[in-house]
Tab-separated table of C-alpha atoms and ligand atoms in Angstrom:
chain	number	residue	atom	x	y	z
G	1	UNK	CA	9.014	1.705	-7.846
G	2	UNK	CA	6.578	-0.691	-6.052
G	3	UNK	CA	5.333	0.173	-3.105
G	4	UNK	CA	2.557	-1.432	-0.302
G	5	UNK	CA	-0.503	0.878	1.047
G	6	UNK	CA	-2.485	-0.043	3.972
G	7	UNK	CA	-6.240	-0.696	3.632
G	8	UNK	CA	-7.358	0.097	6.995
G	9	UNK	CA	-10.922	-1.210	6.810
G	10	UNK	CA	-9.265	-4.578	6.741
G	11	UNK	CA	-6.347	-4.510	8.471
G	12	UNK	CA	-4.146	-5.741	5.387
G	13	UNK	CA	-1.664	-4.930	3.124
G	14	UNK	CA	-1.671	-4.570	-0.866
G	15	UNK	CA	1.069	-4.492	-2.924
G	16	UNK	CA	1.337	-1.670	-5.786
G	17	UNK	CA	3.515	-1.855	-8.803
G	18	UNK	CA	3.275	-0.160	-11.545
G	19	UNK	CA	6.336	-0.338	-12.726
G	20	UNK	CA	4.809	-3.713	-14.124
G	21	UNK	CA	2.262	-2.090	-16.482
G	22	UNK	CA	5.189	-2.248	-19.262
G	23	UNK	CA	5.447	-6.056	-19.100
G	24	UNK	CA	4.783	-8.449	-22.441
G	25	UNK	CA	1.383	-10.426	-22.293
G	26	UNK	CA	1.181	-13.582	-23.804
G	27	UNK	CA	-1.584	-15.008	-21.763
G	28	UNK	CA	-4.802	-15.162	-22.274
G	29	UNK	CA	-7.393	-13.740	-23.912
G	30	UNK	CA	-10.979	-14.423	-23.690
G	31	UNK	CA	-13.120	-14.410	-26.927
G	32	UNK	CA	-14.729	-10.564	-26.990
G	33	UNK	CA	-18.487	-11.714	-26.733
G	34	UNK	CA	-21.529	-9.164	-27.667
G	35	UNK	CA	-23.592	-8.939	-24.936
G	36	UNK	CA	-26.143	-10.406	-26.239
G	37	UNK	CA	-29.693	-8.626	-26.926
G	38	UNK	CA	-32.555	-9.137	-24.148
G	39	UNK	CA	-35.666	-8.798	-24.436
G	40	UNK	CA	-37.915	-7.245	-22.322
G	41	UNK	CA	-39.875	-10.101	-21.113
G	42	UNK	CA	-38.295	-13.252	-21.490
G	43	UNK	CA	-40.809	-16.589	-21.126
G	44	UNK	CA	-38.248	-18.457	-20.147
G	45	UNK	CA	-36.588	-16.000	-17.088
G	46	UNK	CA	-36.662	-17.870	-14.073
G	47	UNK	CA	-37.437	-14.116	-12.547
G	48	UNK	CA	-39.573	-12.540	-14.893
G	49	UNK	CA	-43.214	-11.639	-13.877
G	50	UNK	CA	-46.044	-13.936	-13.824
G	51	UNK	CA	-43.050	-16.549	-14.970
G	52	UNK	CA	-42.367	-20.434	-12.891
G	53	UNK	CA	-39.101	-20.455	-11.073
G	54	UNK	CA	-36.685	-23.079	-10.905
G	55	UNK	CA	-37.738	-24.070	-7.584
G	56	UNK	CA	-41.112	-24.910	-8.770
G	57	UNK	CA	-43.413	-21.594	-7.509
G	58	UNK	CA	-45.018	-18.808	-9.881
G	59	UNK	CA	-43.899	-16.124	-10.084
G	60	UNK	CA	-47.189	-12.729	-9.178
G	61	UNK	CA	-47.352	-10.321	-12.131
G	62	UNK	CA	-45.318	-8.083	-10.410
G	63	UNK	CA	-44.376	-4.020	-11.618
G	64	UNK	CA	-42.482	-2.523	-9.026
G	65	UNK	CA	-39.369	-4.508	-7.091
G	66	UNK	CA	-40.442	-8.454	-6.905
G	67	UNK	CA	-38.647	-10.011	-3.688
G	68	UNK	CA	-38.626	-13.964	-2.635
G	69	UNK	CA	-37.141	-16.267	-0.593
G	70	UNK	CA	-34.120	-17.877	-2.703
G	71	UNK	CA	-35.391	-21.080	-3.300
G	72	UNK	CA	-31.649	-22.716	-2.853
G	73	UNK	CA	-30.340	-21.049	0.271
G	74	UNK	CA	-27.221	-20.966	1.576
G	75	UNK	CA	-28.810	-20.056	4.776
G	76	UNK	CA	-32.228	-21.925	6.844
G	77	UNK	CA	-34.221	-20.360	9.509
G	78	UNK	CA	-34.879	-23.266	11.403
G	79	UNK	CA	-32.699	-23.693	14.568
G	80	UNK	CA	-29.956	-26.338	14.350
G	81	UNK	CA	-29.530	-29.779	15.828
G	82	UNK	CA	-26.646	-29.120	18.347
G	83	UNK	CA	-23.599	-30.196	16.125
G	84	UNK	CA	-21.290	-33.660	17.193
G	85	UNK	CA	-18.747	-32.895	19.697
G	86	UNK	CA	-15.051	-32.128	18.413
G	87	UNK	CA	-11.311	-31.998	19.215
G	88	UNK	CA	-10.569	-28.790	19.523
G	89	UNK	CA	-9.022	-27.430	17.012
G	90	UNK	CA	-12.135	-28.495	14.181
G	91	UNK	CA	-13.841	-25.733	15.516
G	92	UNK	CA	-17.789	-25.169	14.266
G	93	UNK	CA	-20.619	-23.108	15.222
G	94	UNK	CA	-24.672	-23.447	14.091
G	95	UNK	CA	-25.912	-20.524	11.730
G	96	UNK	CA	-28.933	-19.360	10.409
G	97	UNK	CA	-31.130	-17.011	8.408
G	98	UNK	CA	-32.744	-15.852	5.659
G	99	UNK	CA	-31.998	-15.376	1.515
G	100	UNK	CA	-33.861	-13.608	-0.768
G	101	UNK	CA	-33.571	-12.104	-3.740
G	102	UNK	CA	-34.436	-9.104	-5.177
G	103	UNK	CA	-35.170	-8.317	-8.869
G	104	UNK	CA	-34.364	-4.673	-9.635
G	105	UNK	CA	-37.931	-4.445	-11.896
G	106	UNK	CA	-40.032	-6.908	-14.017
G	107	UNK	CA	-37.471	-5.498	-17.247
G	108	UNK	CA	-35.772	-8.375	-17.762
G	109	UNK	CA	-33.326	-5.867	-20.354
G	110	UNK	CA	-32.847	-3.007	-17.724
G	111	UNK	CA	-30.039	-3.199	-16.291
G	112	UNK	CA	-29.846	-0.295	-12.432
G	113	UNK	CA	-27.902	2.437	-14.668
G	114	UNK	CA	-31.323	1.797	-16.782
G	115	UNK	CA	-34.111	2.020	-14.674
G	116	UNK	CA	-34.251	6.243	-14.931
G	117	UNK	CA	-33.740	7.473	-10.953
G	118	UNK	CA	-36.946	7.246	-8.861
G	119	UNK	CA	-36.869	3.546	-10.598
G	120	UNK	CA	-33.834	3.489	-8.529
G	121	UNK	CA	-34.522	4.713	-5.519
G	122	UNK	CA	-37.447	2.115	-5.122
G	123	UNK	CA	-34.475	-0.693	-5.214
G	124	UNK	CA	-32.853	1.710	-2.419
G	125	UNK	CA	-35.986	1.868	-0.468
G	126	UNK	CA	-36.281	-2.224	-0.741
G	127	UNK	CA	-32.511	-2.289	0.129
G	128	UNK	CA	-33.346	0.022	3.713
G	129	UNK	CA	-36.996	-2.211	4.012
G	130	UNK	CA	-35.343	-5.639	3.861
G	131	UNK	CA	-31.676	-4.659	6.605
G	132	UNK	CA	-34.782	-3.224	8.406
G	133	UNK	CA	-37.044	-6.095	8.824
G	134	UNK	CA	-34.779	-8.648	8.615
G	135	UNK	CA	-32.325	-7.111	11.322
G	136	UNK	CA	-34.817	-6.495	13.627
G	137	UNK	CA	-35.508	-10.151	13.740
G	138	UNK	CA	-33.769	-11.565	17.184
G	139	UNK	CA	-31.732	-14.443	15.816
G	140	UNK	CA	-30.511	-11.722	13.067
G	141	UNK	CA	-27.115	-10.279	12.940
G	142	UNK	CA	-26.447	-9.651	10.087
G	143	UNK	CA	-27.530	-8.251	6.411
G	144	UNK	CA	-25.369	-8.608	3.571
G	145	UNK	CA	-26.812	-7.170	1.084
G	146	UNK	CA	-24.596	-7.696	-2.696
G	147	UNK	CA	-25.143	-8.136	-6.732
G	148	UNK	CA	-23.324	-10.598	-9.010
G	149	UNK	CA	-23.130	-8.617	-11.969
G	150	UNK	CA	-23.347	-10.207	-15.085
G	151	UNK	CA	-21.669	-14.495	-16.361
G	152	UNK	CA	-18.102	-13.629	-15.584
G	153	UNK	CA	-19.028	-13.134	-12.038
G	154	UNK	CA	-21.794	-16.263	-11.597
G	155	UNK	CA	-24.647	-14.507	-11.880
G	156	UNK	CA	-27.392	-16.816	-13.053
G	157	UNK	CA	-29.521	-14.779	-14.815
G	158	UNK	CA	-29.157	-11.816	-16.634
G	159	UNK	CA	-32.708	-10.435	-15.461
G	160	UNK	CA	-31.193	-7.297	-13.065
G	161	UNK	CA	-31.261	-8.707	-9.389
G	162	UNK	CA	-29.206	-9.060	-5.999
G	163	UNK	CA	-29.371	-10.574	-3.093
G	164	UNK	CA	-29.865	-10.169	0.418
G	165	UNK	CA	-28.146	-12.833	3.121
G	166	UNK	CA	-29.099	-12.360	6.926
G	167	UNK	CA	-27.547	-14.188	9.147
G	168	UNK	CA	-27.583	-14.820	12.650
G	169	UNK	CA	-23.121	-14.128	12.699
G	170	UNK	CA	-21.114	-11.537	11.283
G	171	UNK	CA	-19.639	-12.532	8.281
G	172	UNK	CA	-15.851	-12.217	7.823
G	173	UNK	CA	-15.119	-9.229	6.189
G	174	UNK	CA	-17.346	-7.170	8.459
G	175	UNK	CA	-16.443	-8.454	11.469
G	176	UNK	CA	-12.653	-7.231	10.397
G	177	UNK	CA	-14.397	-4.064	9.304
G	178	UNK	CA	-16.099	-2.961	12.629
G	179	UNK	CA	-12.390	-4.172	14.548
G	180	UNK	CA	-10.997	-1.322	12.427
G	181	UNK	CA	-13.666	1.008	12.609
G	182	UNK	CA	-13.717	0.734	16.539
G	183	UNK	CA	-10.638	1.593	16.593
G	184	UNK	CA	-10.279	4.281	15.013
G	185	UNK	CA	-12.827	6.020	16.937
G	186	UNK	CA	-11.424	4.738	20.365
G	187	UNK	CA	-8.124	6.210	19.026
G	188	UNK	CA	-8.972	9.358	17.261
G	189	UNK	CA	-12.250	10.396	18.254
G	190	UNK	CA	-13.507	10.008	14.959
G	191	UNK	CA	-14.814	8.297	11.740
G	192	UNK	CA	-12.684	6.325	9.446
G	193	UNK	CA	-15.011	6.568	6.194
G	194	UNK	CA	-15.433	10.757	7.899
G	195	UNK	CA	-12.079	10.801	8.032
G	196	UNK	CA	-11.066	8.995	5.184
G	197	UNK	CA	-13.698	10.397	2.749
G	198	UNK	CA	-12.023	13.969	4.040
G	199	UNK	CA	-8.444	13.037	2.843
G	200	UNK	CA	-10.074	11.945	-0.946
G	201	UNK	CA	-11.616	15.380	-1.567
G	202	UNK	CA	-8.454	17.334	-0.318
G	203	UNK	CA	-6.060	15.082	-1.911
G	204	UNK	CA	-3.740	16.686	-4.615
G	205	UNK	CA	-6.513	17.299	-8.240
G	206	UNK	CA	-8.815	14.700	-6.193
G	207	UNK	CA	-6.588	12.141	-7.944
G	208	UNK	CA	-8.937	9.296	-6.724
G	209	UNK	CA	-11.776	10.778	-7.189
G	210	UNK	CA	-14.165	9.089	-9.096
G	211	UNK	CA	-17.396	11.073	-8.869
G	212	UNK	CA	-19.112	13.174	-6.181
G	213	UNK	CA	-23.010	14.906	-6.005
G	214	UNK	CA	-23.999	16.594	-2.699
G	215	UNK	CA	-24.439	13.147	-0.003
G	216	UNK	CA	-21.936	11.030	-1.885
G	217	UNK	CA	-18.637	10.275	-2.932
G	218	UNK	CA	-16.978	7.810	-5.324
G	219	UNK	CA	-13.044	7.237	-5.328
G	220	UNK	CA	-11.099	4.219	-6.437
G	221	UNK	CA	-8.958	4.176	-3.216
G	222	UNK	CA	-5.718	4.126	-1.592
G	223	UNK	CA	-5.509	0.950	-1.035
G	224	UNK	CA	-7.747	-0.834	-3.868
G	225	UNK	CA	-6.908	-4.509	-4.603
G	226	UNK	CA	-8.922	-4.880	-7.351
G	227	UNK	CA	-7.846	-2.656	-11.433
G	228	UNK	CA	-11.279	-1.065	-11.053
G	229	UNK	CA	-12.656	-0.798	-7.099
G	230	UNK	CA	-14.117	1.676	-6.402
G	231	UNK	CA	-15.539	2.519	-2.993
G	232	UNK	CA	-18.838	4.826	-2.189
G	233	UNK	CA	-19.733	6.403	0.752
G	234	UNK	CA	-21.667	8.860	1.999
G	235	UNK	CA	-20.472	12.115	1.990
G	236	UNK	CA	-21.839	12.588	6.190
G	237	UNK	CA	-21.606	10.528	8.415
G	238	UNK	CA	-24.479	8.256	8.505
G	239	UNK	CA	-24.520	4.768	9.853
G	240	UNK	CA	-27.329	2.734	7.185
G	241	UNK	CA	-29.261	3.150	4.402
G	242	UNK	CA	-32.415	3.639	6.826
G	243	UNK	CA	-31.272	6.793	7.731
G	244	UNK	CA	-31.513	8.396	4.368
G	245	UNK	CA	-34.285	10.679	3.773
G	246	UNK	CA	-35.760	11.236	0.313
G	247	UNK	CA	-33.386	13.742	-1.362
G	248	UNK	CA	-30.310	11.313	-0.203
G	249	UNK	CA	-32.321	8.409	-1.820
G	250	UNK	CA	-32.262	10.438	-5.019
G	251	UNK	CA	-29.035	11.469	-4.767
G	252	UNK	CA	-28.008	8.042	-4.167
G	253	UNK	CA	-29.383	6.088	-6.758
G	254	UNK	CA	-27.563	9.439	-9.624
G	255	UNK	CA	-24.062	8.576	-7.888
G	256	UNK	CA	-25.678	4.533	-8.644
G	257	UNK	CA	-25.878	5.062	-12.116
G	258	UNK	CA	-23.058	7.245	-12.839
G	259	UNK	CA	-20.914	5.019	-11.480
G	260	UNK	CA	-22.824	2.086	-13.237
G	261	UNK	CA	-22.670	3.985	-16.769
G	262	UNK	CA	-19.367	4.909	-16.132
G	263	UNK	CA	-18.093	1.180	-15.693
G	264	UNK	CA	-19.918	0.098	-18.309
G	265	UNK	CA	-18.277	2.980	-21.019
G	266	UNK	CA	-14.618	2.446	-19.875
G	267	UNK	CA	-14.422	-1.385	-22.257
G	268	UNK	CA	-17.401	-0.256	-23.691
G	269	UNK	CA	-19.474	-3.707	-22.195
G	270	UNK	CA	-21.742	-4.389	-19.260
G	271	UNK	CA	-19.634	-4.377	-16.889
G	272	UNK	CA	-18.822	-7.097	-14.637
G	273	UNK	CA	-19.101	-6.407	-10.975
G	274	UNK	CA	-19.489	-8.426	-7.569
G	275	UNK	CA	-20.819	-5.577	-5.116
G	276	UNK	CA	-22.787	-4.430	-2.103
G	277	UNK	CA	-23.325	-2.688	1.131
G	278	UNK	CA	-21.518	-3.240	4.513
G	279	UNK	CA	-23.860	-1.447	6.903
G	280	UNK	CA	-24.139	-1.961	10.555
G	281	UNK	CA	-24.422	-5.174	13.026
G	282	UNK	CA	-27.898	-5.672	13.438
G	283	UNK	CA	-27.382	-6.605	17.190
G	284	UNK	CA	-29.552	-3.913	18.705
G	285	UNK	CA	-26.337	-2.208	20.051
G	286	UNK	CA	-25.537	1.444	18.894
G	287	UNK	CA	-22.697	1.265	16.063
G	288	UNK	CA	-21.687	5.078	15.637
G	289	UNK	CA	-18.549	3.545	14.594
G	290	UNK	CA	-20.258	2.447	11.303
G	291	UNK	CA	-20.195	4.684	7.888
G	292	UNK	CA	-22.642	3.610	5.367
G	293	UNK	CA	-20.622	1.935	1.653
G	294	UNK	CA	-20.325	-0.015	-0.549
G	295	UNK	CA	-17.616	-2.004	-2.217
G	296	UNK	CA	-17.435	-2.215	-5.955
G	297	UNK	CA	-15.524	-4.967	-7.361
G	298	UNK	CA	-14.917	-6.110	-10.605
G	299	UNK	CA	-12.353	-7.922	-11.995
G	300	UNK	CA	-11.843	-6.650	-15.643
G	301	UNK	CA	-8.150	-5.063	-16.490
G	302	UNK	CA	-7.870	-4.484	-19.742
G	303	UNK	CA	-10.977	-4.603	-21.467
G	304	UNK	CA	-13.985	-6.535	-21.950
G	305	UNK	CA	-11.602	-9.718	-22.597
G	306	UNK	CA	-8.965	-9.314	-20.416
G	307	UNK	CA	-9.462	-9.832	-16.723
G	308	UNK	CA	-7.161	-9.967	-13.565
G	309	UNK	CA	-6.983	-13.378	-11.993
G	310	UNK	CA	-5.793	-13.595	-7.940
G	311	UNK	CA	-3.342	-15.854	-7.874
G	312	UNK	CA	0.123	-16.951	-6.803
G	313	UNK	CA	1.507	-14.564	-4.827
G	314	UNK	CA	-1.731	-12.902	-4.009
G	315	UNK	CA	-2.920	-16.036	-3.019
G	316	UNK	CA	0.152	-16.769	-0.494
G	317	UNK	CA	1.082	-13.513	-0.155
G	318	UNK	CA	-0.261	-10.727	-0.181
G	319	UNK	CA	-2.695	-8.345	-3.054
G	320	UNK	CA	-1.127	-6.904	-6.090
G	321	UNK	CA	-1.818	-4.591	-9.164
G	322	UNK	CA	0.603	-2.257	-11.956
G	323	UNK	CA	-2.221	-0.198	-12.792
G	324	UNK	CA	-1.992	2.595	-9.746
G	325	UNK	CA	-5.616	3.469	-7.935
G	326	UNK	CA	-4.857	6.695	-9.368
G	327	UNK	CA	-4.644	5.693	-12.978
G	328	UNK	CA	-7.670	3.873	-12.417
G	329	UNK	CA	-10.159	6.745	-11.154
G	330	UNK	CA	-8.538	9.348	-13.429
G	331	UNK	CA	-9.881	6.545	-16.243
G	332	UNK	CA	-13.241	5.903	-14.445
G	333	UNK	CA	-13.475	9.350	-13.878
G	334	UNK	CA	-13.633	10.492	-17.887
G	335	UNK	CA	-15.842	7.628	-18.576
G	336	UNK	CA	-18.346	8.837	-15.850
G	337	UNK	CA	-20.971	11.137	-17.169
G	338	UNK	CA	-20.819	14.442	-14.931
G	339	UNK	CA	-23.881	15.404	-12.515
Q	1	H2U	P1	-27.009	-14.961	-8.664
Q	1	H2U	O1	-27.371	-13.250	-8.150
Q	1	H2U	O2	-25.483	-14.976	-8.333
Q	1	H2U	O3	-27.235	-15.167	-10.517
Q	1	H2U	O4	-28.150	-15.794	-8.149
Q	1	H2U	C1	-29.186	-15.571	-8.339
Q	1	H2U	C2	-29.571	-16.787	-6.858
Q	1	H2U	O5	-31.296	-16.678	-7.398
Q	1	H2U	C3	-29.413	-17.844	-6.583
Q	1	H2U	O6	-28.931	-18.191	-5.654
Q	1	H2U	C4	-31.825	-18.070	-7.356
Q	1	H2U	C5	-30.497	-19.000	-6.840
Q	1	H2U	O7	-30.348	-20.318	-5.952
Q	1	H2U	N1	-32.983	-18.416	-7.442
Q	1	H2U	C6	-33.830	-18.881	-6.895
Q	1	H2U	O8	-34.267	-18.859	-5.629
Q	1	H2U	N2	-35.061	-19.826	-7.943
Q	1	H2U	C7	-35.387	-19.644	-9.081
Q	1	H2U	O9	-36.133	-19.712	-9.707
Q	1	H2U	C8	-33.681	-18.718	-9.582
Q	1	H2U	C9	-32.152	-18.903	-8.694
Q	2	ZN	ZN1	-36.375	-12.028	-16.488
């Protein structure tokens, strides 16, 4: 039977219609392309060590992580000239910030789960350092760390990399989450995501749990919108990546590797997705309501070539899914290596 489920982080609903998984499908079937083999170094890659980027700068011969200012940034650090006076309904504000690109390693051919635990821990260190460095700037209120993986998600280059966008206002999703986390703390005196993580670990058979270790938990959230969407959260209350002790960084590397291997195994393809961290605002205030977590938002539905489209009812009304989060978690869990 259909039901609607509530997403307490975004204060919105998702329609779950499991009876529809039986319906016939004669729609789009994308050709399954075998992922092209990548070489460890590609002389034509903008991100490989020693190569010239499309903006003209030359990359150093880096050996670990490599971070540079995006040559085509969506946000720029310069103070804005004043905006034109407009009617009240045409509201705009100046926005400034910094956009950076983070290459995970010099290896053109190794995605995150194949880097090995020490190299993934170095990427975690880089995320934490960027969050602290950019967040310390007085004009920066929010640091968004994310990755578009795969051509299906619009990634422009196969060299494994992520992005960091730091802005002078809170982005929409962070603002909505912050409001929800704050309201939960005021009403219940506890952290929404601590309470949610405990609820999932207590649930019958851990039916939405994908993988877990001493410090981290991955679930297909009860309110997931994308078929195989997951939420990664710390098991204890930590607000940000900067608060992670070295042993916790190792456990975070472990869970990131296992989750990504599970995704790749699910449809025997390098699983395309967008994913990223939600970290506390960097507005100088304390944020005890914030809880370290990342969202993985993959589009694939049935195979390496059949994806979910957000169309019709989803665009105009409410997101809808057929496969239940519990079914998705069971399948993803079966593909994820044990710790
Ligand atoms: P994707 O993560 O979606 O692939 O985007 C890569 C970013 O890298 C994109 O924002 C930047 C693009 O502007 N880029 C450079 O800054 N320099 C380059 O030489 C290539 C790509
Ligand atoms: Zn490369």
